Amino acid sequence: MTNKKAFKEATQFIAGGVNSPVRAFANVGSEPRFISQGKGAYIFDIEGNSYIDYVQSWGPLLFGHCDKDIQKACQKALKKGSSFGAPTLLETELAKLVLCDFPHLDKIRFVSSGTEATMSAIRLARGFTKKDKILKFEGCYHGHSDSLLVSAGSGATTFNSPSSLGVLEDVAKYTLVAKYNDLASVEELFEKHKDIACVIIEPIAGNMGLVPARQEFLEGLVKLCKANQSLVIFDEVMSGYRASYLGSYGINGIKADIVTFGKVIGGGLPAAAFAARAEIMDILSPLGGVYQAGTLSGNPLAMAAGIASITKAKKSKKLYEKLGKLAKKLTGGMKKLAEEKALPLQTCYVGSMFGYFFTQKPVLNYEDALKSDLKLFSKFHKHMLQRGVYLAPSQFETAFICSKMNDKMIAFTLEAVRESFKRI
Ligand SMILES: *Cc1c(COP(=O)(O)O)cnc(C)c1O
């Protein structure tokens, strides 16, 4: 079976042939590789091609594919039963493991996806503040719940618009959209709207490509929210246990009221979470009036994988330093090769996350990111794939280093970059 054939067949039975849109490779005018297996830093497609994998399941696999410790933990849990819909000790164990390092987070609740975590965090913030509106940032992604699929209206309009069919204007109008790294745009909205329940932000944005927030901006944001009795939600679904062990908090110590986790917290199985101080978390059902539930929430396999993954990350003190060094080497090398060929390229890394944009100027927000040359990206992506390097098929994604990568793989990747840059 070829990838082409497999995709053709999949499209007959699965909408668009994929179960999440970016997997379709539509942005790069190609068809997806069908993966037969992964091993460490590598994935293999059904045609037998191997690739260094910088997608790592879009972030969760901090320790690469088929990590022995995570596999063992899952197998052990599976033998005892895959789901009970009743409490297990694993849930408390992971809860303690996560919470013990965050002085501002007392309690947590586990869910199965990042989408659920942010959706629930927003309901919680609304329930706690008894206010209606929420504020998000252009270019930030927080999953696909209705109130978060909203983009900024054009400069001239006051209303924001749904970014998906099926999302009501009536819902979208409660979601305000500000500009990333631009405190004035937030201040303006706070002046206009007195009923903002919360501000949700990726403190290290990874869904418009990699764009870290400036420290002064985040500090200002927290202050503004305090002054206006709004809660701050840091969506660390991607950056948690990725940018550093404690995500953005581990880098700048800035405390949000509610923090969401996902991806690495499930070690490659479906788990995510939201956490806050007790006063906020205790208004969740069954203690309080904010309803939230899930049949598979806190699933024992996912908890076991999460515990194994987080424990391993916590134990290896040098891990993030090592991953950061590889990310630095790779992005630094790419920048140098681009300069040699006079190609416009911006690069960035934070811990095990890295990004690159084919654009002339530094990227501080979504508008800057959109200036990237998508044709150049598309050609680059294709050449890299041909040379055995698997990158996300979109300019607006973050790439990931896993613990199984080494200097030799980075050198191989840079050689592929050199060859690709010659041809684009
Ligand atoms: C991936 C992601 C989500 C959504 O998580 P899913 O598990 O895909 O629902 C939410 N927020 C951020 C920052 C993410 O990167």
PDB file of C-alpha atoms in Angstrom, residues 94-383:
ATOM      1  CA  LEU A  94      -0.616  12.467  39.103  1.00  0.00           C
ATOM      2  CA  ALA A  95      -2.507  15.331  40.784  1.00  0.00           C
ATOM      3  CA  LYS A  96       0.082  15.478  43.584  1.00  0.00           C
ATOM      4  CA  LEU A  97       2.949  15.188  41.136  1.00  0.00           C
ATOM      5  CA  VAL A  98       1.704  18.174  39.118  1.00  0.00           C
ATOM      6  CA  LEU A  99       0.522  20.415  41.955  1.00  0.00           C
ATOM      7  CA  CYS A 100       3.522  20.050  44.286  1.00  0.00           C
ATOM      8  CA  ASP A 101       5.669  22.380  42.165  1.00  0.00           C
ATOM      9  CA  PHE A 102       3.117  25.169  41.663  1.00  0.00           C
ATOM     10  CA  PRO A 103       2.522  27.194  44.866  1.00  0.00           C
ATOM     11  CA  HIS A 104      -0.455  28.950  43.267  1.00  0.00           C
ATOM     12  CA  LEU A 105      -2.312  25.802  42.206  1.00  0.00           C
ATOM     13  CA  ASP A 106      -4.079  23.838  44.972  1.00  0.00           C
ATOM     14  CA  LYS A 107      -6.379  21.552  43.069  1.00  0.00           C
ATOM     15  CA  ILE A 108      -6.677  20.027  39.636  1.00  0.00           C
ATOM     16  CA  ARG A 109      -9.191  18.197  37.525  1.00  0.00           C
ATOM     17  CA  PHE A 110      -8.282  15.818  34.713  1.00  0.00           C
ATOM     18  CA  VAL A 111     -10.063  15.670  31.368  1.00  0.00           C
ATOM     19  CA  SER A 112      -9.238  13.929  28.098  1.00  0.00           C
ATOM     20  CA  SER A 113      -8.271  16.760  25.749  1.00  0.00           C
ATOM     21  CA  GLY A 114      -6.872  20.267  25.778  1.00  0.00           C
ATOM     22  CA  THR A 115     -10.130  21.462  24.252  1.00  0.00           C
ATOM     23  CA  GLU A 116     -12.028  20.224  27.289  1.00  0.00           C
ATOM     24  CA  ALA A 117      -9.487  21.746  29.668  1.00  0.00           C
ATOM     25  CA  THR A 118      -9.761  25.279  28.255  1.00  0.00           C
ATOM     26  CA  MET A 119     -13.523  25.055  27.756  1.00  0.00           C
ATOM     27  CA  SER A 120     -13.959  24.001  31.390  1.00  0.00           C
ATOM     28  CA  ALA A 121     -11.503  26.633  32.620  1.00  0.00           C
ATOM     29  CA  ILE A 122     -13.576  29.308  30.918  1.00  0.00           C
ATOM     30  CA  ARG A 123     -16.825  28.060  32.390  1.00  0.00           C
ATOM     31  CA  LEU A 124     -15.140  28.002  35.780  1.00  0.00           C
ATOM     32  CA  ALA A 125     -13.897  31.590  35.366  1.00  0.00           C
ATOM     33  CA  ARG A 126     -17.365  32.743  34.362  1.00  0.00           C
ATOM     34  CA  GLY A 127     -18.926  30.903  37.271  1.00  0.00           C
ATOM     35  CA  PHE A 128     -16.403  32.335  39.710  1.00  0.00           C
ATOM     36  CA  THR A 129     -16.544  35.960  38.561  1.00  0.00           C
ATOM     37  CA  LYS A 130     -20.210  35.921  37.539  1.00  0.00           C
ATOM     38  CA  LYS A 131     -19.191  37.851  34.410  1.00  0.00           C
ATOM     39  CA  ASP A 132     -19.936  36.961  30.800  1.00  0.00           C
ATOM     40  CA  LYS A 133     -17.216  38.045  28.404  1.00  0.00           C
ATOM     41  CA  ILE A 134     -13.844  36.455  27.761  1.00  0.00           C
ATOM     42  CA  LEU A 135     -10.769  37.887  26.112  1.00  0.00           C
ATOM     43  CA  LYS A 136      -8.379  35.937  23.907  1.00  0.00           C
ATOM     44  CA  PHE A 137      -5.521  36.830  21.569  1.00  0.00           C
ATOM     45  CA  GLU A 138      -5.285  36.749  17.828  1.00  0.00           C
ATOM     46  CA  GLY A 139      -3.266  33.723  16.716  1.00  0.00           C
ATOM     47  CA  CYS A 140      -3.657  31.823  19.988  1.00  0.00           C
ATOM     48  CA  TYR A 141      -5.389  28.462  19.774  1.00  0.00           C
ATOM     49  CA  HIS A 142      -7.152  26.929  22.718  1.00  0.00           C
ATOM     50  CA  GLY A 143      -8.918  23.965  21.159  1.00  0.00           C
ATOM     51  CA  HIS A 144     -12.137  23.871  19.188  1.00  0.00           C
ATOM     52  CA  SER A 145     -14.907  24.818  21.619  1.00  0.00           C
ATOM     53  CA  ASP A 146     -17.389  27.410  20.308  1.00  0.00           C
ATOM     54  CA  SER A 147     -16.418  30.446  22.342  1.00  0.00           C
ATOM     55  CA  LEU A 148     -12.735  30.034  21.441  1.00  0.00           C
ATOM     56  CA  LEU A 149     -13.178  29.712  17.670  1.00  0.00           C
ATOM     57  CA  VAL A 150     -13.389  33.451  17.265  1.00  0.00           C
ATOM     58  CA  SER A 151     -11.120  35.816  15.416  1.00  0.00           C
ATOM     59  CA  ALA A 152     -10.691  39.533  15.482  1.00  0.00           C
ATOM     60  CA  GLY A 153     -12.953  41.567  13.237  1.00  0.00           C
ATOM     61  CA  SER A 154     -11.235  43.856  10.772  1.00  0.00           C
ATOM     62  CA  GLY A 155      -9.951  47.129  12.165  1.00  0.00           C
ATOM     63  CA  ALA A 156     -13.122  48.960  11.251  1.00  0.00           C
ATOM     64  CA  THR A 157     -15.602  46.606  12.894  1.00  0.00           C
ATOM     65  CA  THR A 158     -16.294  46.442  16.598  1.00  0.00           C
ATOM     66  CA  PHE A 159     -17.573  42.882  16.539  1.00  0.00           C
ATOM     67  CA  ASN A 160     -15.529  39.746  16.415  1.00  0.00           C
ATOM     68  CA  SER A 161     -16.528  36.961  14.116  1.00  0.00           C
ATOM     69  CA  PRO A 162     -16.720  33.192  14.401  1.00  0.00           C
ATOM     70  CA  SER A 163     -13.753  31.509  12.724  1.00  0.00           C
ATOM     71  CA  SER A 164     -15.840  28.432  11.934  1.00  0.00           C
ATOM     72  CA  LEU A 165     -19.194  27.778  10.398  1.00  0.00           C
ATOM     73  CA  GLY A 166     -21.605  26.596  13.047  1.00  0.00           C
ATOM     74  CA  VAL A 167     -20.369  28.958  15.723  1.00  0.00           C
ATOM     75  CA  LEU A 168     -23.081  31.478  16.515  1.00  0.00           C
ATOM     76  CA  GLU A 169     -22.480  35.211  16.175  1.00  0.00           C
ATOM     77  CA  ASP A 170     -24.324  35.399  19.469  1.00  0.00           C
ATOM     78  CA  VAL A 171     -21.634  33.276  21.081  1.00  0.00           C
ATOM     79  CA  ALA A 172     -18.759  35.019  19.310  1.00  0.00           C
ATOM     80  CA  LYS A 173     -19.854  38.419  20.553  1.00  0.00           C
ATOM     81  CA  TYR A 174     -18.906  37.404  24.099  1.00  0.00           C
ATOM     82  CA  THR A 175     -15.335  36.691  22.994  1.00  0.00           C
ATOM     83  CA  LEU A 176     -13.121  39.746  22.685  1.00  0.00           C
ATOM     84  CA  VAL A 177      -9.902  39.482  20.717  1.00  0.00           C
ATOM     85  CA  ALA A 178      -6.720  41.451  21.484  1.00  0.00           C
ATOM     86  CA  LYS A 179      -3.300  41.605  19.879  1.00  0.00           C
ATOM     87  CA  TYR A 180      -0.560  39.348  21.258  1.00  0.00           C
ATOM     88  CA  ASN A 181       2.315  41.115  23.011  1.00  0.00           C
ATOM     89  CA  ASP A 182       0.342  44.384  22.871  1.00  0.00           C
ATOM     90  CA  LEU A 183      -0.880  45.507  26.286  1.00  0.00           C
ATOM     91  CA  ALA A 184      -2.548  48.639  24.919  1.00  0.00           C
ATOM     92  CA  SER A 185      -4.969  46.494  22.909  1.00  0.00           C
ATOM     93  CA  VAL A 186      -5.964  44.729  26.131  1.00  0.00           C
ATOM     94  CA  GLU A 187      -6.312  47.969  28.092  1.00  0.00           C
ATOM     95  CA  GLU A 188      -8.595  49.326  25.414  1.00  0.00           C
ATOM     96  CA  LEU A 189     -10.919  46.328  25.699  1.00  0.00           C
ATOM     97  CA  PHE A 190     -10.965  46.510  29.494  1.00  0.00           C
ATOM     98  CA  GLU A 191     -11.978  50.171  29.267  1.00  0.00           C
ATOM     99  CA  LYS A 192     -14.810  49.382  26.886  1.00  0.00           C
ATOM    100  CA  HIS A 193     -16.084  46.220  28.577  1.00  0.00           C
ATOM    101  CA  LYS A 194     -16.737  45.994  32.275  1.00  0.00           C
ATOM    102  CA  ASP A 195     -17.867  42.368  32.309  1.00  0.00           C
ATOM    103  CA  ILE A 196     -14.744  40.407  31.330  1.00  0.00           C
ATOM    104  CA  ALA A 197     -14.661  37.142  33.288  1.00  0.00           C
ATOM    105  CA  CYS A 198     -11.211  36.085  32.157  1.00  0.00           C
ATOM    106  CA  VAL A 199      -8.322  36.528  29.790  1.00  0.00           C
ATOM    107  CA  ILE A 200      -7.021  33.311  28.235  1.00  0.00           C
ATOM    108  CA  ILE A 201      -3.565  33.247  26.682  1.00  0.00           C
ATOM    109  CA  GLU A 202      -0.836  30.885  25.567  1.00  0.00           C
ATOM    110  CA  PRO A 203       2.015  32.451  27.570  1.00  0.00           C
ATOM    111  CA  ILE A 204       4.338  30.881  25.027  1.00  0.00           C
ATOM    112  CA  ALA A 205       2.234  30.870  21.872  1.00  0.00           C
ATOM    113  CA  GLY A 206       2.808  27.767  19.806  1.00  0.00           C
ATOM    114  CA  ASN A 207      -0.170  27.786  17.491  1.00  0.00           C
ATOM    115  CA  MET A 208       0.794  30.686  15.209  1.00  0.00           C
ATOM    116  CA  GLY A 209       4.260  29.243  14.955  1.00  0.00           C
ATOM    117  CA  LEU A 210       6.375  29.772  18.061  1.00  0.00           C
ATOM    118  CA  VAL A 211       5.909  33.271  19.491  1.00  0.00           C
ATOM    119  CA  PRO A 212       6.793  33.688  23.176  1.00  0.00           C
ATOM    120  CA  ALA A 213       5.058  36.492  25.050  1.00  0.00           C
ATOM    121  CA  ARG A 214       7.350  39.183  26.418  1.00  0.00           C
ATOM    122  CA  GLN A 215       7.728  39.087  30.181  1.00  0.00           C
ATOM    123  CA  GLU A 216       6.591  42.736  30.655  1.00  0.00           C
ATOM    124  CA  PHE A 217       3.516  42.001  28.598  1.00  0.00           C
ATOM    125  CA  LEU A 218       2.537  39.006  30.742  1.00  0.00           C
ATOM    126  CA  GLU A 219       3.225  40.927  33.947  1.00  0.00           C
ATOM    127  CA  GLY A 220       1.116  43.829  32.715  1.00  0.00           C
ATOM    128  CA  LEU A 221      -1.647  41.454  31.709  1.00  0.00           C
ATOM    129  CA  VAL A 222      -1.805  39.869  35.170  1.00  0.00           C
ATOM    130  CA  LYS A 223      -1.920  43.331  36.777  1.00  0.00           C
ATOM    131  CA  LEU A 224      -4.683  44.515  34.463  1.00  0.00           C
ATOM    132  CA  CYS A 225      -6.775  41.462  35.222  1.00  0.00           C
ATOM    133  CA  LYS A 226      -6.342  41.914  38.965  1.00  0.00           C
ATOM    134  CA  ALA A 227      -7.382  45.545  38.718  1.00  0.00           C
ATOM    135  CA  ASN A 228     -10.489  44.552  36.796  1.00  0.00           C
ATOM    136  CA  GLN A 229     -11.414  41.493  38.874  1.00  0.00           C
ATOM    137  CA  SER A 230     -10.903  39.203  35.901  1.00  0.00           C
ATOM    138  CA  LEU A 231      -9.126  35.873  36.079  1.00  0.00           C
ATOM    139  CA  VAL A 232      -6.062  35.026  34.010  1.00  0.00           C
ATOM    140  CA  ILE A 233      -5.935  31.625  32.362  1.00  0.00           C
ATOM    141  CA  PHE A 234      -2.530  30.472  31.140  1.00  0.00           C
ATOM    142  CA  ASP A 235      -3.115  27.818  28.521  1.00  0.00           C
ATOM    143  CA  GLU A 236      -0.024  25.662  28.922  1.00  0.00           C
ATOM    144  CA  VAL A 237      -1.445  22.678  27.079  1.00  0.00           C
ATOM    145  CA  MET A 238       1.546  22.862  24.730  1.00  0.00           C
ATOM    146  CA  SER A 239       4.177  24.731  26.771  1.00  0.00           C
ATOM    147  CA  GLY A 240       3.667  22.834  30.033  1.00  0.00           C
ATOM    148  CA  TYR A 241       6.524  20.328  30.537  1.00  0.00           C
ATOM    149  CA  ARG A 242       7.837  21.435  27.117  1.00  0.00           C
ATOM    150  CA  ALA A 243       9.206  24.984  27.401  1.00  0.00           C
ATOM    151  CA  SER A 244      10.632  24.017  30.783  1.00  0.00           C
ATOM    152  CA  TYR A 245       9.570  21.478  33.396  1.00  0.00           C
ATOM    153  CA  LEU A 246       7.054  23.992  34.748  1.00  0.00           C
ATOM    154  CA  GLY A 247       6.270  25.557  31.388  1.00  0.00           C
ATOM    155  CA  SER A 248       6.073  29.334  31.257  1.00  0.00           C
ATOM    156  CA  TYR A 249       5.909  29.552  35.070  1.00  0.00           C
ATOM    157  CA  GLY A 250       9.262  27.770  35.261  1.00  0.00           C
ATOM    158  CA  ILE A 251      10.798  30.465  33.074  1.00  0.00           C
ATOM    159  CA  ASN A 252       9.408  33.715  34.478  1.00  0.00           C
ATOM    160  CA  GLY A 253       7.540  32.787  37.681  1.00  0.00           C
ATOM    161  CA  ILE A 254       4.402  34.623  36.584  1.00  0.00           C
ATOM    162  CA  LYS A 255       1.317  33.132  38.245  1.00  0.00           C
ATOM    163  CA  ALA A 256      -2.025  32.737  36.523  1.00  0.00           C
ATOM    164  CA  ASP A 257      -5.315  32.118  38.339  1.00  0.00           C
ATOM    165  CA  ILE A 258      -6.085  29.036  36.279  1.00  0.00           C
ATOM    166  CA  VAL A 259      -3.591  26.917  34.325  1.00  0.00           C
ATOM    167  CA  THR A 260      -4.483  24.334  31.696  1.00  0.00           C
ATOM    168  CA  PHE A 261      -2.305  21.362  30.816  1.00  0.00           C
ATOM    169  CA  GLY A 262      -2.411  18.708  28.102  1.00  0.00           C
ATOM    170  CA  LYS A 263      -0.096  17.009  25.622  1.00  0.00           C
ATOM    171  CA  VAL A 264       2.971  15.941  27.717  1.00  0.00           C
ATOM    172  CA  ILE A 265       0.771  15.472  30.803  1.00  0.00           C
ATOM    173  CA  GLY A 266      -0.750  12.429  29.096  1.00  0.00           C
ATOM    174  CA  GLY A 267       2.560  11.071  27.806  1.00  0.00           C
ATOM    175  CA  GLY A 268       0.979  10.250  24.430  1.00  0.00           C
ATOM    176  CA  LEU A 269      -2.378   9.088  25.784  1.00  0.00           C
ATOM    177  CA  PRO A 270      -5.467  11.289  25.982  1.00  0.00           C
ATOM    178  CA  ALA A 271      -5.172  13.369  29.153  1.00  0.00           C
ATOM    179  CA  ALA A 272      -5.341  17.063  29.930  1.00  0.00           C
ATOM    180  CA  ALA A 273      -6.171  19.092  33.020  1.00  0.00           C
ATOM    181  CA  PHE A 274      -7.015  22.450  34.534  1.00  0.00           C
ATOM    182  CA  ALA A 275      -5.865  23.634  37.940  1.00  0.00           C
ATOM    183  CA  ALA A 276      -6.299  26.682  40.181  1.00  0.00           C
ATOM    184  CA  ARG A 277      -6.346  27.740  43.817  1.00  0.00           C
ATOM    185  CA  ALA A 278      -8.877  25.973  46.058  1.00  0.00           C
ATOM    186  CA  GLU A 279     -11.274  28.914  46.236  1.00  0.00           C
ATOM    187  CA  ILE A 280     -11.788  28.674  42.464  1.00  0.00           C
ATOM    188  CA  MET A 281     -11.676  24.893  42.025  1.00  0.00           C
ATOM    189  CA  ASP A 282     -14.127  24.299  44.859  1.00  0.00           C
ATOM    190  CA  ILE A 283     -17.002  25.827  42.929  1.00  0.00           C
ATOM    191  CA  LEU A 284     -16.864  22.857  40.523  1.00  0.00           C
ATOM    192  CA  SER A 285     -19.576  20.237  40.787  1.00  0.00           C
ATOM    193  CA  PRO A 286     -20.098  18.254  43.101  1.00  0.00           C
ATOM    194  CA  LEU A 287     -18.947  20.944  45.583  1.00  0.00           C
ATOM    195  CA  GLY A 288     -20.318  23.932  43.699  1.00  0.00           C
ATOM    196  CA  GLY A 289     -22.521  25.023  40.870  1.00  0.00           C
ATOM    197  CA  VAL A 290     -20.176  24.803  37.860  1.00  0.00           C
ATOM    198  CA  TYR A 291     -20.856  21.562  36.032  1.00  0.00           C
ATOM    199  CA  GLN A 292     -18.066  19.588  34.397  1.00  0.00           C
ATOM    200  CA  ALA A 293     -17.727  15.833  33.828  1.00  0.00           C
ATOM    201  CA  GLY A 294     -16.211  13.093  31.650  1.00  0.00           C
ATOM    202  CA  THR A 295     -16.703   9.336  31.190  1.00  0.00           C
ATOM    203  CA  LEU A 296     -13.014   8.744  30.512  1.00  0.00           C
ATOM    204  CA  SER A 297     -11.633  11.629  32.610  1.00  0.00           C
ATOM    205  CA  GLY A 298      -8.659  10.448  34.670  1.00  0.00           C
ATOM    206  CA  ASN A 299      -8.483   7.265  32.621  1.00  0.00           C
ATOM    207  CA  PRO A 300      -6.057   4.825  34.295  1.00  0.00           C
ATOM    208  CA  LEU A 301      -3.968   4.218  31.154  1.00  0.00           C
ATOM    209  CA  ALA A 302      -3.644   7.945  30.513  1.00  0.00           C
ATOM    210  CA  MET A 303      -2.826   8.621  34.177  1.00  0.00           C
ATOM    211  CA  ALA A 304      -0.180   5.869  34.165  1.00  0.00           C
ATOM    212  CA  ALA A 305       1.413   7.304  31.010  1.00  0.00           C
ATOM    213  CA  GLY A 306       1.241  10.809  32.489  1.00  0.00           C
ATOM    214  CA  ILE A 307       2.826   9.749  35.774  1.00  0.00           C
ATOM    215  CA  ALA A 308       5.630   7.923  33.950  1.00  0.00           C
ATOM    216  CA  SER A 309       6.229  10.872  31.629  1.00  0.00           C
ATOM    217  CA  ILE A 310       6.177  13.619  34.286  1.00  0.00           C
ATOM    218  CA  THR A 311       8.208  11.577  36.781  1.00  0.00           C
ATOM    219  CA  LYS A 312      10.861  10.971  34.155  1.00  0.00           C
ATOM    220  CA  ALA A 313      10.962  14.665  33.243  1.00  0.00           C
ATOM    221  CA  LYS A 314      11.221  15.683  36.888  1.00  0.00           C
ATOM    222  CA  LYS A 315      14.025  13.213  37.610  1.00  0.00           C
ATOM    223  CA  SER A 316      16.277  14.189  34.715  1.00  0.00           C
ATOM    224  CA  LYS A 317      17.302  17.631  35.903  1.00  0.00           C
ATOM    225  CA  LYS A 318      19.441  18.284  32.835  1.00  0.00           C
ATOM    226  CA  LEU A 319      16.747  17.230  30.348  1.00  0.00           C
ATOM    227  CA  TYR A 320      15.455  20.663  29.337  1.00  0.00           C
ATOM    228  CA  GLU A 321      18.960  22.046  29.146  1.00  0.00           C
ATOM    229  CA  LYS A 322      19.950  19.232  26.806  1.00  0.00           C
ATOM    230  CA  LEU A 323      16.840  19.634  24.612  1.00  0.00           C
ATOM    231  CA  GLY A 324      17.315  23.403  24.543  1.00  0.00           C
ATOM    232  CA  LYS A 325      20.900  22.967  23.389  1.00  0.00           C
ATOM    233  CA  LEU A 326      19.784  20.806  20.478  1.00  0.00           C
ATOM    234  CA  ALA A 327      17.023  23.292  19.594  1.00  0.00           C
ATOM    235  CA  LYS A 328      19.554  26.124  19.693  1.00  0.00           C
ATOM    236  CA  LYS A 329      21.979  24.233  17.488  1.00  0.00           C
ATOM    237  CA  LEU A 330      19.276  23.443  14.946  1.00  0.00           C
ATOM    238  CA  THR A 331      17.700  26.895  14.778  1.00  0.00           C
ATOM    239  CA  GLY A 332      21.095  28.606  14.820  1.00  0.00           C
ATOM    240  CA  GLY A 333      22.238  26.369  11.969  1.00  0.00           C
ATOM    241  CA  MET A 334      19.088  27.065   9.964  1.00  0.00           C
ATOM    242  CA  LYS A 335      19.513  30.807  10.418  1.00  0.00           C
ATOM    243  CA  LYS A 336      23.114  30.642   9.203  1.00  0.00           C
ATOM    244  CA  LEU A 337      22.233  28.540   6.160  1.00  0.00           C
ATOM    245  CA  ALA A 338      19.410  30.948   5.298  1.00  0.00           C
ATOM    246  CA  GLU A 339      21.774  33.890   5.494  1.00  0.00           C
ATOM    247  CA  GLU A 340      24.188  32.163   3.127  1.00  0.00           C
ATOM    248  CA  LYS A 341      21.389  31.785   0.598  1.00  0.00           C
ATOM    249  CA  ALA A 342      19.904  35.227   1.328  1.00  0.00           C
ATOM    250  CA  LEU A 343      16.594  33.638   2.344  1.00  0.00           C
ATOM    251  CA  PRO A 344      14.391  35.520   4.809  1.00  0.00           C
ATOM    252  CA  LEU A 345      14.177  33.418   7.992  1.00  0.00           C
ATOM    253  CA  GLN A 346      13.275  34.054  11.635  1.00  0.00           C
ATOM    254  CA  THR A 347      13.983  31.335  14.161  1.00  0.00           C
ATOM    255  CA  CYS A 348      13.155  30.873  17.812  1.00  0.00           C
ATOM    256  CA  TYR A 349      13.358  28.215  20.513  1.00  0.00           C
ATOM    257  CA  VAL A 350      12.187  27.830  24.109  1.00  0.00           C
ATOM    258  CA  GLY A 351      13.324  24.648  25.840  1.00  0.00           C
ATOM    259  CA  SER A 352      12.288  21.731  23.646  1.00  0.00           C
ATOM    260  CA  MET A 353      10.059  23.873  21.388  1.00  0.00           C
ATOM    261  CA  PHE A 354      11.342  25.604  18.262  1.00  0.00           C
ATOM    262  CA  GLY A 355       9.929  27.513  15.348  1.00  0.00           C
ATOM    263  CA  TYR A 356      10.899  29.218  12.111  1.00  0.00           C
ATOM    264  CA  PHE A 357       9.183  31.696   9.816  1.00  0.00           C
ATOM    265  CA  PHE A 358      10.119  32.564   6.248  1.00  0.00           C
ATOM    266  CA  THR A 359       9.883  36.282   6.820  1.00  0.00           C
ATOM    267  CA  GLN A 360      12.198  39.279   6.991  1.00  0.00           C
ATOM    268  CA  LYS A 361      11.176  40.758  10.344  1.00  0.00           C
ATOM    269  CA  PRO A 362      10.983  39.318  13.888  1.00  0.00           C
ATOM    270  CA  VAL A 363       7.570  37.823  14.698  1.00  0.00           C
ATOM    271  CA  LEU A 364       5.848  39.250  17.787  1.00  0.00           C
ATOM    272  CA  ASN A 365       2.220  38.593  16.934  1.00  0.00           C
ATOM    273  CA  TYR A 366      -0.135  36.953  14.471  1.00  0.00           C
ATOM    274  CA  GLU A 367       0.012  39.808  11.994  1.00  0.00           C
ATOM    275  CA  ASP A 368       3.796  39.420  11.780  1.00  0.00           C
ATOM    276  CA  ALA A 369       3.469  35.639  11.408  1.00  0.00           C
ATOM    277  CA  LEU A 370       1.049  36.074   8.506  1.00  0.00           C
ATOM    278  CA  LYS A 371       3.731  37.947   6.560  1.00  0.00           C
ATOM    279  CA  SER A 372       5.591  34.644   6.089  1.00  0.00           C
ATOM    280  CA  ASP A 373       6.213  33.399   2.576  1.00  0.00           C
ATOM    281  CA  LEU A 374       3.970  30.334   2.474  1.00  0.00           C
ATOM    282  CA  LYS A 375       5.142  29.259  -0.986  1.00  0.00           C
ATOM    283  CA  LEU A 376       8.700  29.118   0.291  1.00  0.00           C
ATOM    284  CA  PHE A 377       7.561  27.172   3.344  1.00  0.00           C
ATOM    285  CA  SER A 378       5.629  24.701   1.227  1.00  0.00           C
ATOM    286  CA  LYS A 379       8.620  24.013  -1.018  1.00  0.00           C
ATOM    287  CA  PHE A 380      10.922  23.715   1.973  1.00  0.00           C
ATOM    288  CA  HIS A 381       8.578  21.259   3.676  1.00  0.00           C
ATOM    289  CA  LYS A 382       8.443  19.049   0.606  1.00  0.00           C
ATOM    290  CA  HIS A 383      12.223  18.936   0.193  1.00  0.00           C
TER     291      HIS A 383
END
